[in-house]
Amino acid sequence: TRHPATKAVASCPRRKRALSSEAANTTDGALDFKDPTVAFASMNTFQLFRSWVVFQTCAIGWVVRHCDSLYAMGLKTVGSTITHGVLRYTLFNHFCAGETAAGIRPRMDHLHSF
């Protein structure tokens, strides 16, 4: 059986939207992500900053190697509510569109508009 999120993605209708910049389109109609204005058009300043922070954090080797220990330390020192809140609004929101098929729908619709 297919995961519900996979079903939601498969059932999403495909459409293309004209962009204001003709340079952003390639000859076959696909987006050219070499143009940073197109690549980041779906993100606001906060999301770009969060992405930069996540990227910088993931580039620190000892943080990646000891993430389980850091997670456990966070749970012990500030509790699960704060630890899970920080992780949800940083790493989870950066890498995941949502937790359920219904939860990813708004993000898919937003990205589909580009």
XYZ file of C-alpha atoms in Angstrom:
114
model
C 0.000 0.000 0.000
C 1.081 3.545 -0.653
C 1.715 6.076 2.087
C -1.069 8.717 2.342
C 1.399 11.517 1.552
C 2.419 9.719 -1.647
C -1.232 9.454 -2.660
C -1.713 13.194 -2.072
C 1.295 14.069 -4.216
C 0.233 11.670 -6.977
C -3.285 13.113 -7.064
C -2.114 16.728 -7.246
C -2.948 18.205 -10.660
C 0.006 19.435 -12.678
C -0.016 22.949 -14.080
C 2.484 25.580 -15.080
C 2.401 29.255 -14.287
C 3.984 31.943 -16.400
C 6.798 33.772 -14.662
C 7.445 37.467 -14.952
C 11.042 36.827 -15.969
C 11.518 35.058 -19.277
C 15.127 34.327 -18.263
C 13.812 32.045 -15.536
C 12.311 29.649 -18.088
C 14.372 27.256 -20.144
C 13.467 26.353 -23.702
C 11.422 23.344 -22.540
C 9.335 25.440 -20.099
C 11.046 24.179 -16.929
C 12.212 26.570 -14.243
C 15.880 27.543 -14.241
C 17.001 27.431 -10.616
C 20.355 29.012 -11.465
C 18.540 32.329 -11.085
C 18.364 32.927 -7.296
C 15.334 35.203 -7.612
C 13.366 32.256 -9.003
C 14.912 29.639 -6.733
C 13.970 31.560 -3.585
C 10.788 33.261 -4.776
C 8.607 31.032 -2.604
C 10.444 31.981 0.612
C 10.160 35.072 2.785
C 13.106 36.610 4.657
C 12.463 34.611 7.839
C 12.379 31.326 5.906
C 15.611 32.208 4.110
C 17.269 33.057 7.412
C 16.006 29.810 8.997
C 17.348 27.851 6.015
C 20.722 29.526 6.396
C 20.804 28.725 10.144
C 19.842 25.081 9.498
C 22.496 24.788 6.781
C 25.180 26.328 8.999
C 24.209 24.071 11.916
C 24.221 20.926 9.775
C 27.697 21.867 8.531
C 29.112 21.545 12.076
C 30.393 17.977 12.226
C 30.243 17.492 15.976
C 26.619 18.687 16.084
C 25.646 16.091 13.475
C 27.689 13.326 15.133
C 26.249 14.024 18.591
C 22.676 14.993 17.667
C 21.183 12.215 19.817
C 23.119 13.397 22.872
C 22.209 17.029 22.191
C 18.551 16.046 21.844
C 18.637 14.139 25.154
C 20.369 17.091 26.830
C 17.697 19.435 25.514
C 14.963 17.198 26.892
C 16.634 17.121 30.320
C 17.457 20.827 30.565
C 14.493 22.655 29.027
C 11.912 19.880 28.680
C 10.129 18.289 25.777
C 7.809 21.206 24.960
C 10.615 23.674 24.257
C 12.933 21.094 22.675
C 10.251 19.791 20.323
C 9.068 23.320 19.556
C 12.559 24.429 18.559
C 13.090 21.325 16.431
C 9.657 21.652 14.808
C 10.131 25.294 13.796
C 13.714 24.851 12.603
C 14.724 21.437 11.260
C 11.292 19.872 10.764
C 9.798 22.897 8.997
C 12.900 23.180 6.826
C 13.006 19.558 5.673
C 9.350 18.475 5.889
C 6.181 19.885 4.344
C 3.950 18.449 7.084
C 3.099 15.422 9.178
C 0.076 14.122 7.261
C -1.209 14.163 3.690
C -3.699 16.855 4.668
C -0.953 18.782 6.449
C 1.285 19.008 3.391
C -1.482 20.214 1.095
C -1.103 23.973 1.877
C 2.657 23.822 1.236
C 2.152 21.887 -2.004
C -0.438 24.417 -3.179
C 1.910 27.296 -2.324
C 4.831 25.741 -4.211
C 2.571 24.749 -7.075
C 1.792 28.419 -7.677
C 5.356 28.910 -8.897
